[in-house]
Structure formats: C-alpha cells, structure tokens
Coordinates of C-alpha atoms and ligand atoms in Angstrom, one line a residue:
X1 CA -1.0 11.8 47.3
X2 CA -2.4 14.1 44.6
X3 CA -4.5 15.7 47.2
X4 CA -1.2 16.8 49.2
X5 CA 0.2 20.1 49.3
X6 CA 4.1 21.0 48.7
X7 CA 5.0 20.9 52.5
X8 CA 3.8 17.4 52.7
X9 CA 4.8 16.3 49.3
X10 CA 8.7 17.4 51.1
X11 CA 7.8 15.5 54.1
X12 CA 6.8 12.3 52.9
X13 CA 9.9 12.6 50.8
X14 CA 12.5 13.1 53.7
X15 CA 10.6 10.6 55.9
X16 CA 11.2 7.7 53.1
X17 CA 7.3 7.3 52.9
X18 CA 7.6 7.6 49.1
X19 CA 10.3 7.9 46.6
X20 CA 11.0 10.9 44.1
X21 CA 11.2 8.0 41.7
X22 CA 7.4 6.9 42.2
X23 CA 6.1 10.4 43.3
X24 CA 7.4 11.0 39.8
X25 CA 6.1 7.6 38.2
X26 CA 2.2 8.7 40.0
X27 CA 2.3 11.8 37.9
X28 CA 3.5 10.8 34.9
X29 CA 0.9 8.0 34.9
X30 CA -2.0 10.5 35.5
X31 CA -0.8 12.6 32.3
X32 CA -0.8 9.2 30.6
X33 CA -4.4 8.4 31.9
X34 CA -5.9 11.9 31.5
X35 CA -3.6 14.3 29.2
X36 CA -5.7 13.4 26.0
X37 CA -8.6 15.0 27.5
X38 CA -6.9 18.1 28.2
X39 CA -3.9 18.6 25.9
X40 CA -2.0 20.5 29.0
X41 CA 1.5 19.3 28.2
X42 CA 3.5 19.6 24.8
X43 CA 6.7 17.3 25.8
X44 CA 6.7 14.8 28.5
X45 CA 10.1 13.1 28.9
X46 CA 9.5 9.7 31.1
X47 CA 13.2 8.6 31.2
X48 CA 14.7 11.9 31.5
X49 CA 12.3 12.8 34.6
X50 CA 13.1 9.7 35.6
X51 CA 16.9 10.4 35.9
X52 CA 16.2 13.2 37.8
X53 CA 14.2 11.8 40.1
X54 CA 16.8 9.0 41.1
X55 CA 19.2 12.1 41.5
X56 CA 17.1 13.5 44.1
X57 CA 16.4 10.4 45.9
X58 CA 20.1 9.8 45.9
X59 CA 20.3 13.3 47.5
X60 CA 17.6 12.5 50.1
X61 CA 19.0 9.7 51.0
X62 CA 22.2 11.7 51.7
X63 CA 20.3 14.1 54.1
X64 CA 20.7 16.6 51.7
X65 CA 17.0 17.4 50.6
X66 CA 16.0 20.8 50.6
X67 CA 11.9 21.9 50.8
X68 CA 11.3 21.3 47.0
X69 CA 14.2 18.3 46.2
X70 CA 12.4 15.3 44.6
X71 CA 9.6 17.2 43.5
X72 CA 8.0 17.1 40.1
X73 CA 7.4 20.9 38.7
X74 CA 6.2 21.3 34.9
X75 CA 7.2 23.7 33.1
X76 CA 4.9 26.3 30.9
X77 CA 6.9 25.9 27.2
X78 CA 8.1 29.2 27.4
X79 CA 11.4 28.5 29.5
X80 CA 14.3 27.2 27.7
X81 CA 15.7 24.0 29.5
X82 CA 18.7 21.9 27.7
X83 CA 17.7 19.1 26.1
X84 CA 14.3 19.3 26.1
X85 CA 12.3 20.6 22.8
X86 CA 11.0 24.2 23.8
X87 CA 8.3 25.6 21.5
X88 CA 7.0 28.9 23.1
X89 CA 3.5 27.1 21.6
X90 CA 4.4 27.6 18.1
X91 CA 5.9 26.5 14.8
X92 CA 8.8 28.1 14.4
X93 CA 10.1 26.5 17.5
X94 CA 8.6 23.1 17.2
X95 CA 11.9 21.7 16.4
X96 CA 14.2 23.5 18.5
X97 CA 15.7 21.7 21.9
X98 CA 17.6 24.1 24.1
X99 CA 21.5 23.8 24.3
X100 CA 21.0 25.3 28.2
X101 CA 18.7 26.2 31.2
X102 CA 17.0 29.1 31.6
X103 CA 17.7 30.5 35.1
X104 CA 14.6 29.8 36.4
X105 CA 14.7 26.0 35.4
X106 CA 18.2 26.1 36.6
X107 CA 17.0 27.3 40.3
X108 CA 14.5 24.0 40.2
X109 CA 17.5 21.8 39.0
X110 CA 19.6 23.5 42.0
X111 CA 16.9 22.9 44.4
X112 CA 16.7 19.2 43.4
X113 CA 13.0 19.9 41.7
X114 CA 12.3 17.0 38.8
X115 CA 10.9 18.9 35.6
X116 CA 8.2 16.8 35.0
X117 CA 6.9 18.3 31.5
X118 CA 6.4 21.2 29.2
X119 CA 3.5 22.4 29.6
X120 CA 1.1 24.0 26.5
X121 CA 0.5 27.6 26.2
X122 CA -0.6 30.7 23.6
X123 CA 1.3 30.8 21.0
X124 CA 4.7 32.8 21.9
X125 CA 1.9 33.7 25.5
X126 CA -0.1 35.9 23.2
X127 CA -3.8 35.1 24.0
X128 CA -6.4 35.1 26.9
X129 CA -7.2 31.2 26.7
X130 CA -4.9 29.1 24.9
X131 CA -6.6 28.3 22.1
X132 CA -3.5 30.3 19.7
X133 CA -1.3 27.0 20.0
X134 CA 0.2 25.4 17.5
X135 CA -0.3 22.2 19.4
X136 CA -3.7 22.9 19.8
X137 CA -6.6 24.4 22.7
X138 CA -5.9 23.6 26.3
X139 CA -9.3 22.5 28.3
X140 CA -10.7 23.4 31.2
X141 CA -10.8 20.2 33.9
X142 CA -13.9 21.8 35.4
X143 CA -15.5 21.9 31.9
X144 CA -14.0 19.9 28.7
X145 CA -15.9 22.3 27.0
X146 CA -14.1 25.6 28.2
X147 CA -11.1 27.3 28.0
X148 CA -8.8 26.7 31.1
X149 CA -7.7 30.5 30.2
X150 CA -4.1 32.0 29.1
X151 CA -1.5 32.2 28.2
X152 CA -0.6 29.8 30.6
X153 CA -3.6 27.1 30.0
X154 CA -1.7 24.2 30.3
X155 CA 0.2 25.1 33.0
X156 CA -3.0 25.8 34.9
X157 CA -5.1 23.0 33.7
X158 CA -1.9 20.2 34.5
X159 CA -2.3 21.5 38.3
X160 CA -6.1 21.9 38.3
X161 CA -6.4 18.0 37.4
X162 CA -3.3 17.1 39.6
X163 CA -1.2 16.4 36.6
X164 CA 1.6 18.3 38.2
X165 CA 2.0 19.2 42.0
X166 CA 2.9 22.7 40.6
X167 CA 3.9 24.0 37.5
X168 CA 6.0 27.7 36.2
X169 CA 3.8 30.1 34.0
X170 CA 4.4 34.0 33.1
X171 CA 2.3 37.1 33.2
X172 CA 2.5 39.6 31.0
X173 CA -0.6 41.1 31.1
X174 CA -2.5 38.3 33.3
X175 CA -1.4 35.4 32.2
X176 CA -0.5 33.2 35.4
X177 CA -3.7 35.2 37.1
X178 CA -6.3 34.8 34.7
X179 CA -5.7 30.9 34.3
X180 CA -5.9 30.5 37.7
X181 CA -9.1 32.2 38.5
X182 CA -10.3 30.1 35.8
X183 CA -8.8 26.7 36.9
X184 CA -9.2 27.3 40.7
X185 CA -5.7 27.7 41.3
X186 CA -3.5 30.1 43.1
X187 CA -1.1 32.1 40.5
X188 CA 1.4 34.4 41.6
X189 CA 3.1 37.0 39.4
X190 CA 5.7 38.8 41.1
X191 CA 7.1 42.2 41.4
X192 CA 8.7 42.7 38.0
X193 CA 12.6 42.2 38.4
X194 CA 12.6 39.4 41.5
X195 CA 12.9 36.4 39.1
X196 CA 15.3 36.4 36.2
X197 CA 14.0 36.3 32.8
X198 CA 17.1 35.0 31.5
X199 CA 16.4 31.8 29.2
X200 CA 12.5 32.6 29.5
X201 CA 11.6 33.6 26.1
X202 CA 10.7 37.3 25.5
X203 CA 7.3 38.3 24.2
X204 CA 6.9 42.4 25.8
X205 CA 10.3 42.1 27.7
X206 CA 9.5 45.4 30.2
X207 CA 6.2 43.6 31.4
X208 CA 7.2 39.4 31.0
X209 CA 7.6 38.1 34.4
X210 CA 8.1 34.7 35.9
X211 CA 5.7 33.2 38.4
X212 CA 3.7 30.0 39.4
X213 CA 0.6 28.7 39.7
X214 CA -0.2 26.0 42.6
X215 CA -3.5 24.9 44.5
X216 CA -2.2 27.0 47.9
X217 CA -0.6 30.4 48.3
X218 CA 1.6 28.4 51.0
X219 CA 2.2 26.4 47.8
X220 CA 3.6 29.7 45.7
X221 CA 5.5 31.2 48.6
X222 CA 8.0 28.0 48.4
X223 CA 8.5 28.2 45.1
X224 CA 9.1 31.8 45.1
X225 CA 11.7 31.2 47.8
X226 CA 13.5 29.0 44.8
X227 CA 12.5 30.9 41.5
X228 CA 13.6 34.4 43.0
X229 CA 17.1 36.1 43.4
X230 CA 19.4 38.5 41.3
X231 CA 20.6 36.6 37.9
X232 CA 23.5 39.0 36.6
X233 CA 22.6 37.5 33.1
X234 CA 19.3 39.6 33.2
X235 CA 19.8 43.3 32.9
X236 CA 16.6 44.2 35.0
X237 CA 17.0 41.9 37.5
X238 CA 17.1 42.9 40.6
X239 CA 19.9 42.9 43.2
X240 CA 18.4 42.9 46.5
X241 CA 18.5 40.8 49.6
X242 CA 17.2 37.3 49.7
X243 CA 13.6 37.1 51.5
X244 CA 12.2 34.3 53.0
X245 CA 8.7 34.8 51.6
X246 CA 7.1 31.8 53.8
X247 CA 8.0 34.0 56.8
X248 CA 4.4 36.1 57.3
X249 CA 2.6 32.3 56.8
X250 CA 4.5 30.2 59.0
X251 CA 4.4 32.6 61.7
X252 CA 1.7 31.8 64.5
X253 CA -1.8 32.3 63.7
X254 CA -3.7 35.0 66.0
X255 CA -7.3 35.0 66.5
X256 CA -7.7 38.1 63.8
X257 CA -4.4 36.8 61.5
X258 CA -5.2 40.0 59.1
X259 CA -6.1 42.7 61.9
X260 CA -4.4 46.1 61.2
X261 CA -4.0 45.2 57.1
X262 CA -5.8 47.9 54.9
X263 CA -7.6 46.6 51.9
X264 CA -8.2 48.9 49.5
X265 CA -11.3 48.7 46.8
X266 CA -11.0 50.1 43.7
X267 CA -13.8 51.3 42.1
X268 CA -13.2 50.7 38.7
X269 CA -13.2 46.8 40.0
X270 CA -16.6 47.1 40.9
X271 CA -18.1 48.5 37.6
X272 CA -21.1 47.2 35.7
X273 CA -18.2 45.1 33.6
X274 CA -18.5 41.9 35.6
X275 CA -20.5 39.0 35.6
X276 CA -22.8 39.7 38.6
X277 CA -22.3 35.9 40.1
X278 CA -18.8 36.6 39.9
X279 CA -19.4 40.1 41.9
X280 CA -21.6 38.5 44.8
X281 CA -18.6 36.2 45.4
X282 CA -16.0 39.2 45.5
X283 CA -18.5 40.7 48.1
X284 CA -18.7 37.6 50.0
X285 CA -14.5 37.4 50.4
X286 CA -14.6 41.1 51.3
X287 CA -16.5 40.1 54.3
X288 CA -14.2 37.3 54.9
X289 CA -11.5 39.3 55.1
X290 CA -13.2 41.7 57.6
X291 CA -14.1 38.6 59.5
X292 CA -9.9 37.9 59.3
X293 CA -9.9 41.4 61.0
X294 CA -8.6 43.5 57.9
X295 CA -10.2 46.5 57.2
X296 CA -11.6 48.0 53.8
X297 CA -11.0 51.3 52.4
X298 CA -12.6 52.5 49.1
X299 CA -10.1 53.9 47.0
X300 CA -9.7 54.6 43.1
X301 CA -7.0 53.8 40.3
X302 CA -8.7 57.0 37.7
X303 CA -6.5 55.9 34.2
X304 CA -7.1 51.8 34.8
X305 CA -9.8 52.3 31.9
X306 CA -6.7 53.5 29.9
X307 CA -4.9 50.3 30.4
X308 CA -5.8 47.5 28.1
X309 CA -5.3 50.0 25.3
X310 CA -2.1 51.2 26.4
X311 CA -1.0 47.2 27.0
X312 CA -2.2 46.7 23.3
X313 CA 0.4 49.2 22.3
X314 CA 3.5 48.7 24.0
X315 CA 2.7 44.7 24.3
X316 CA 3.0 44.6 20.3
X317 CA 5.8 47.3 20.2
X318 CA 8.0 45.3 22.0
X319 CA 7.0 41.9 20.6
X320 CA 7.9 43.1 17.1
X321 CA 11.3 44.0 18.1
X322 CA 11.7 40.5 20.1
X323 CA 10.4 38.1 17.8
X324 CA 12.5 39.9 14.8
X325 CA 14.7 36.9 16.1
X326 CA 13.1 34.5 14.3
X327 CA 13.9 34.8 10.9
X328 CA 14.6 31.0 10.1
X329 CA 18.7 31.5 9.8
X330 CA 19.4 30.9 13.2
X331 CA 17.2 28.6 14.8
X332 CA 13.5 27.3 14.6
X333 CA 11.3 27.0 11.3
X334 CA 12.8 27.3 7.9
X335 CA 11.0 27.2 4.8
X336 CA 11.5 24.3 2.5
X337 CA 11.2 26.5 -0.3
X338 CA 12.5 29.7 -1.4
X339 CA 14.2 31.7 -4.1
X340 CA 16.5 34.0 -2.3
X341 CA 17.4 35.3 1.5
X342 CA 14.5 37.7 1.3
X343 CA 11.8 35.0 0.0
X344 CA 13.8 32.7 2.8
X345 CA 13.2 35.5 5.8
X346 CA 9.2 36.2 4.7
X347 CA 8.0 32.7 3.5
X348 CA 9.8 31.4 7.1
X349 CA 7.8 34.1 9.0
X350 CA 4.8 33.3 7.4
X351 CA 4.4 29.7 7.8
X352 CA 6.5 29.6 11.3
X353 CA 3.7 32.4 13.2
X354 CA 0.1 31.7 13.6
X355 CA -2.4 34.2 12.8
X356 CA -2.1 36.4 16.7
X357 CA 1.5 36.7 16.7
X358 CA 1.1 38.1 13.0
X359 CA -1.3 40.0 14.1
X360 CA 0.8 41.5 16.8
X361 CA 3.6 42.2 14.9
X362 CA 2.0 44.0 12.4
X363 CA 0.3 46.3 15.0
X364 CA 3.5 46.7 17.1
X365 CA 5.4 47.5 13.8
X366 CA 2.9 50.2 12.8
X367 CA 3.1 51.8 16.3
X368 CA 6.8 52.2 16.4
X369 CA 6.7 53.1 12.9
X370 CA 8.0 57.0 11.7
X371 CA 5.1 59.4 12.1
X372 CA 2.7 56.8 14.4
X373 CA 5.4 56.6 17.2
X374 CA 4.7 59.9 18.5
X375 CA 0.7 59.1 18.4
X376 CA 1.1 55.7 19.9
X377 CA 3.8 54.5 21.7
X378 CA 4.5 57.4 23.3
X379 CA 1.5 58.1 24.3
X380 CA 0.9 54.7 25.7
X381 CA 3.9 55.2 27.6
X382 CA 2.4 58.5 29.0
X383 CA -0.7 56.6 30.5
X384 CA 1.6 53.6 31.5
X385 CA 2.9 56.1 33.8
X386 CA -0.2 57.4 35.1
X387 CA -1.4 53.9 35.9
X388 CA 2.0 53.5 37.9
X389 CA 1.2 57.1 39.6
X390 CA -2.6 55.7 40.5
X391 CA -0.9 52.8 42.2
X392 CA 1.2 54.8 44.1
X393 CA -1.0 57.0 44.8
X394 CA -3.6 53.8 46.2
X395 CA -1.0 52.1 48.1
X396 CA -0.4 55.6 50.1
X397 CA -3.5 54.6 52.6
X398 CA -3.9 51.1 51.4
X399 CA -1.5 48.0 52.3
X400 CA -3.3 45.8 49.3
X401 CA -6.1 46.4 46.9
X402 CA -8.5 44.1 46.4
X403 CA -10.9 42.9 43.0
X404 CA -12.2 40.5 40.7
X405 CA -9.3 39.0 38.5
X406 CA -11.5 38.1 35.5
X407 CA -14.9 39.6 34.5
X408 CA -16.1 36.4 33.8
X409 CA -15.9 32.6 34.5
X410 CA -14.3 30.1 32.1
X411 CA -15.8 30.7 28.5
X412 CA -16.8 28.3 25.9
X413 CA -14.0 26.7 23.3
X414 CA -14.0 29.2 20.5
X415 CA -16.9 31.9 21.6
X416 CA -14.2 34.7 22.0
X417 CA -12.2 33.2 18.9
X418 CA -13.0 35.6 16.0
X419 CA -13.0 38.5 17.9
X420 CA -9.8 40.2 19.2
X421 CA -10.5 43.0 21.2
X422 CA -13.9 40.8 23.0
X423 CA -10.5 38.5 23.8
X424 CA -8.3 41.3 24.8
X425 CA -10.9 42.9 27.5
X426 CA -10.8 39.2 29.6
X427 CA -7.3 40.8 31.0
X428 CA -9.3 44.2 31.9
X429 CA -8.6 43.5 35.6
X430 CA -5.2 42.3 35.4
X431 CA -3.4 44.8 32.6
X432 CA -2.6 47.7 34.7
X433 CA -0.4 45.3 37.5
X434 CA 2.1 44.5 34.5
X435 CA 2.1 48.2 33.5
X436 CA 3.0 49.6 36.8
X437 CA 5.3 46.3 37.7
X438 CA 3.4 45.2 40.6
X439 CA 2.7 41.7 42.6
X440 CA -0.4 40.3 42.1
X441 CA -1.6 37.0 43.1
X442 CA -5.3 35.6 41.9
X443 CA -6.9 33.0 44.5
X444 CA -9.9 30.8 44.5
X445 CA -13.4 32.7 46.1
X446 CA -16.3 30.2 45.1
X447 CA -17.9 29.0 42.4
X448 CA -20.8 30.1 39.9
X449 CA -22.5 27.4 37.9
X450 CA -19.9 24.8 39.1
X451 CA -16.9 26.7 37.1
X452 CA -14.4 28.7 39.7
X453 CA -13.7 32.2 40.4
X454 CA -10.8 33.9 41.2
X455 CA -10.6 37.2 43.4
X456 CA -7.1 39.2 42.9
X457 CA -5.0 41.1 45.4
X458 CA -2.7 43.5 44.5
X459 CA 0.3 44.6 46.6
X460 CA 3.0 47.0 46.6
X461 CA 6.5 46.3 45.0
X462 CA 8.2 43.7 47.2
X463 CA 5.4 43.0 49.3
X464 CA 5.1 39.0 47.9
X465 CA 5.4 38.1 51.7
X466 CA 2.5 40.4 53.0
X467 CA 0.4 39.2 50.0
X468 CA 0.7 35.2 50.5
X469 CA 0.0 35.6 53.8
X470 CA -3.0 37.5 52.7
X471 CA -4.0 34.6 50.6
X472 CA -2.8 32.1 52.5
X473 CA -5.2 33.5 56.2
X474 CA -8.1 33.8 53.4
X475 CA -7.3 30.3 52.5
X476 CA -7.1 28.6 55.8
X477 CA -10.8 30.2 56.4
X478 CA -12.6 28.6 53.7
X479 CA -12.5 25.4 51.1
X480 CA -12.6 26.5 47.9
X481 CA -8.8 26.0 46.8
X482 CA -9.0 23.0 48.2
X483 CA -11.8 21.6 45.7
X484 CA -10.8 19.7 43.0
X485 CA -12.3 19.0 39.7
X486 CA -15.0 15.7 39.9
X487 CA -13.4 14.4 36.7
X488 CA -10.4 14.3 37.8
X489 CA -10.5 13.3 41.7
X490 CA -9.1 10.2 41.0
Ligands
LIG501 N1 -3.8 38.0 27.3 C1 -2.7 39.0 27.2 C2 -2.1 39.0 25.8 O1 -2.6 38.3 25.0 C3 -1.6 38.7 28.3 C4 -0.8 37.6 27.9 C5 0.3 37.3 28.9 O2 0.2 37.7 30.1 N2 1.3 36.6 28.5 O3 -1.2 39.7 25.6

C-alpha cells in the first residue's frame, strides 16, 4: 500500500479493497514505528484522524467519494486547522489550537481528505533545512545524518519515508522545491494567487504560497485540483476559472508526449555554483526531455544574481510587519514575568522567537526604517521587477525553463548552521520564481552518492497544467521518483 500512488490509493478506496479507517490506521502506525528517527510531525491526533476517516468511509459507502475522499494528507504546521495545536515551528505558538480552518485545510475537509498530522517545519518557514524548530531538526530518510531541507522538512521527509501519502507545504522563497529535491519528492508551488492563503500563517505575505509535495507530479496535479480556487477571504486571490490541472496528463500518451514544447536553459543555472554531480544529472534529464521530443533553447534571466539579495530584503520587510502580531496579548507565548505592558511585549518576544526569526526581524525592521527604506526596500523592489521583466522576457520564445533546483545535495545536520548567508545561497535557484510569482515544480533526476537530486522547471503564470505534464512525461520515462528510501521500504 505505501508504495501506491493517489489514483490508486482512491481506487482501492471506492472498490472496498481497504477502508479509510485502516488506510488511516497503516499510516499512523508507520509514524509510530519510524517518526522518532525523523522528528517529521509536531502533532499527531489518532482519534481525531480516526473520526475523520469513518466519515469518509461513511461517504464511500454512500457513492459519494470524490478522487481524494478517505485519504490521509499531513499538514506542514503552518496552516491553521480547528482544533488542532498549530505552532508555525515555534514557541510562541506552541500552545495555541486554532478556533477554525484555514481555507486550504478546509478544501481537504470538503474533499473528504483525513488530516493525518502536523507536520514540522522552520521556525515561522524561515530556514533552508529545518533545523530553526523549536521542536527540533527534521532528518533526511535517505541520510539520518542530513537535513531533509526547508522550510518544509517535515513535510517532505513524512512522504519521502511514506509516513504520509502526501502532505501541504509552502514556498516562499523554495521551500516546498528545495525539500523535495532533497527528499526525492515532487513539490509544486503554484502561480502566486491560485490557492488561498487565508488561515495559512504569513511570514513575507506577497511571496507565501500554498503547494504540495508528493512522490508523482500525477500526485500534485490532484491535489491542486482540490487546494486551488478563488477564496474571497484572501485579498490576492485570484478569481479565475476552475481548471482541471490533470487534463494535459490523463490525455493519451503519443510516441513524442513533449514534441513541440520549448525548454528554455538559463544560463545563470548552469554556472560554476553547482555541485558538478548534481550538473551531469541536469544534463542527463536535458537529453531525456529531447528524447520526449521537446526542444532546448538557451536563454538568459540577466538580474537572477540580484535575487537572493533582493529576497533577503523584502522577505524580512514584510515578516517584521506580519509577525508584529505576536506580542503575547492576543494569543501564543506570554511571559511569566514582567513589570509592565512594555516589559510584557519585549520579554514575550524574546523568549517566544528563536534566534532566525529575531534575526529577520531586526533586518526587515532596519530596512523599512526612515532613511534605509529608500536604500533598501525600494531598491529591492526595483530589481524584484527586473527579475519579473527577465521572466517575461524568457517565456517570450520559451514554453518552460529548465535548471537545477538546489546547488547541492542534502547537507550534513548543522554544517550550514552558524552561517546565514552560506544558508541563504541553498535557495539561489529557487528565489527569483517567488519574486516574479511564478509556478515552479522541483522533480526527482538521479542520485549522487546515494542522496537525490532534484531538477526544477519553471513555467509561465497559470501554466500548472503544461508543467505537470512536463513532469509527469519525464516521470513515466525513468524510475527515480519512484525509489524509495532503504530504511524505510518497509
Ligand atoms: N529559505 C528561504 C528563507 O529562509 C525560503 C523559505 C520559504 O520558502 N519559506 O526565507
């Protein structure tokens, strides 16, 4: 069963040949058998799974299932859901449970989906491999050792051991991508505005957005059809049709499935930055794909240098602004001790945020500060604008662009640790899709030294259908996604 993909997962469901209430009861007995080892899930609520499950296996036995009803989806611990505690991967939520759904988690509920955990993450998704919990590192399942990535580590590393079927994550700057590459999983973030961000909590609210990460890209088109949708509660979401983005893969294969689809390479992809195992894989999917029958174009995206600079400006901006929130009176950490409101406020702050989201705020509140705006956030807004104009100017004679995700494979526990910006150049690749609002999807290519690597594609806005069926003609030509880590086979 943990070796099955969505579609069959919703076929054995309908045809009787297993329940929601022991598909359910499988996978919370291999969190129980192998969570310890990985630390991928913060809350893990048996009974109240449980009850969902029977709900969905009273709607299945109605006729009533739809493609995702009975399944068990975890959730990255950034999405309020009510009832269950909702930390954001740090102390000044550890006590807070959510009076109500966020609208992704409500879509799930809708859709008859069991949330089957909380999953661990970067501290308020501030980090590049989830070692800034408050509940403590995420591990890699390819290597105990490693980092599984971030900010959504334990999303990834619950799928890549087959702890969840699926799970929710977000990408601000490469979160849901970067993980995956790392874990061997397929990570979708959408075009910024498709999925509601309503009950999802903010970190840099114009770049947060919403997406999965699941073994198959077949896998992340189905639950795209469920997460995605106009949600009058969030002001930038967007009101557009409802797409069916399973439509480009479930149409019939040809003999050259990608013929006529222009893959653009950027150069500044294929700079000395990379790890050159990880390169000779990229080179070897680029043939792939030419053997699919797309064809590559060379191309260039000039200010993506600019990028992780400009994201280390407006990220914190914003972040200062959103986490102003927490200031112990309304909800999360209070300080046991204190003097008056403003020794309540600072003491609260201090002991409820780890040492990144400090960091953060510091630097976002010194950016937006009088007489720094001008030299920072607003020129970081300039170049964010010249990174959009780059894309537009790529997608012009290219249908998709093509690169590594990460530099690098999966990194030791601890080695990037004590220095920032050596952490903040693992999102080089992935940056400049947030600033410019783009889909991007990262998808196993290979291995190199038995840890995974992830090659990216990049499409146009609204072109999530095109783009899984990208993946998904890559997919059906090789095994690699389909590899799962020896540890955890069984
Ligand atoms: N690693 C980046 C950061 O720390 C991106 C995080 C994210 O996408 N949430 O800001």
């Amino acid at each position: 069963m943990i070796a099955s993909n969505l579609q069959q997962l919703a076929e054995a469901l309908i045809r009787k040949t297993i329940s929601s209430v022991e598909l359910t009861q499988l996978y919370l007995d291999r969190i129980a058998r192998h969570d310890h080892q990985l630390n991928a899930y913060i809350t893990v609520d048996a009974a109240a799974s449980l009850a969902q499950a029977r709900w969905a296996d009273q709607r299945l036995a109605k006729g009533e299932g739809g493609p995702l009803t009975g399944i068990p989806i975890a959730h990255k611990d950034i999405f309020c859901a009510a009832g269950w505690r909702t930390t954001c991967g740090s102390r000044m939520l550890d006590n807070f449970v959510s009076p109500y759904d966020a609208t992704v988690i409500r879509r799930f509920a809708e859709a008859g989906a069991v949330l089957l955990g909380k999953t661990n993450m970067d501290e308020f998704a501030m980090g590049s491999s989830n070692e800034t919990s408050f509940f403590g590192p995420v591990r890699n399942p390819w290597d105990v050792s490693c980092v599984p990535g971030g900010s959504s580590g334990g999303s990834a590393a619950a799928v890549a051991a087959r702890l969840a079927p699926a799970a929710t994550g977000t990408d601000t700057g490469g979160s849901i991508r970067q993980p995956a590459a790392l874990c061997n999983l397929t990570g979708l973030k959408p075009t910024y505005g498709i999925v509601s961000r309503w009950g999802m909590i903010a970190f840099a609210s114009s770049l947060d957005q919403a997406g999965m990460l699941a073994p198959s890209a077949a896998d992340c088109a189905r639950l795209l059809n469920v997460m995605a949708g106009f949600d009058e509660r969030d002001s930038t979401s967007l009101d557009r049709p409802t797409e069916d983005y399973c439509r480009e893969i479930d149409a019939r294969q040809a003999d050259k499935p990608l013929a006529g689809l222009k893959i653009g390479l950027p150069k500044q992809f294929f700079g000395a930055g990379s790890d050159p195992q990880v390169m000779r894989l990229i080179e070897a999917a680029i043939v792939d794909y030419q053997t699919l029958g797309a064809e590559i174009v060379d191309t260039s995206l000039p200010n993506m240098d600019l990028s992780v600079a400009a994201y280390y400006v407006i990220a914190p901006a914003e972040a200062s602004s959103n986490l102003a929130r927490f200031d112990g009176v309304r909800y999360g950490y209070r300080t046991p001790v204190y003097r008056d409101l403003n020794e309540m406020y600072s003491r609260s702050r201090a002991e409820g945020f780890g040492a990144e989201v400090k960091r953060r705020l510091l630097i976002g509140t010194y950016v937006l500060s009088h007489g720094y705006y001008d030299a920072y956030y607003l020129q970081a807004q300039r170049i964010r604008r010249l990174i959009a104009n780059d894309f537009a100017e790529a997608f012009r004679h290219c249908d998709l662009l093509l690169g590594p995700t990460s530099p690098s494979t999966a990194f030791k526990l601890g080695a990037k640790a004590a220095d920032p910006v050596q952490m903040y150049l693992s999102d080089i690749y992935t940056i400049a899709v947030n600033l410019a609002g783009l889909p991007g999807v990262s998808i196993p290519c290979g291995f190199a030294d038995g840890l995974p690597v992830g090659l990216q594609l990049i499409g146009n806005y609204f072109s999530e259908a095109r783009l899984l069926n990208a993946a998904h003609r890559y997919q059906q030509s090789n095994p690699w996604h389909l590899r799962l880590p020896p540890a955890f086979a069984e």
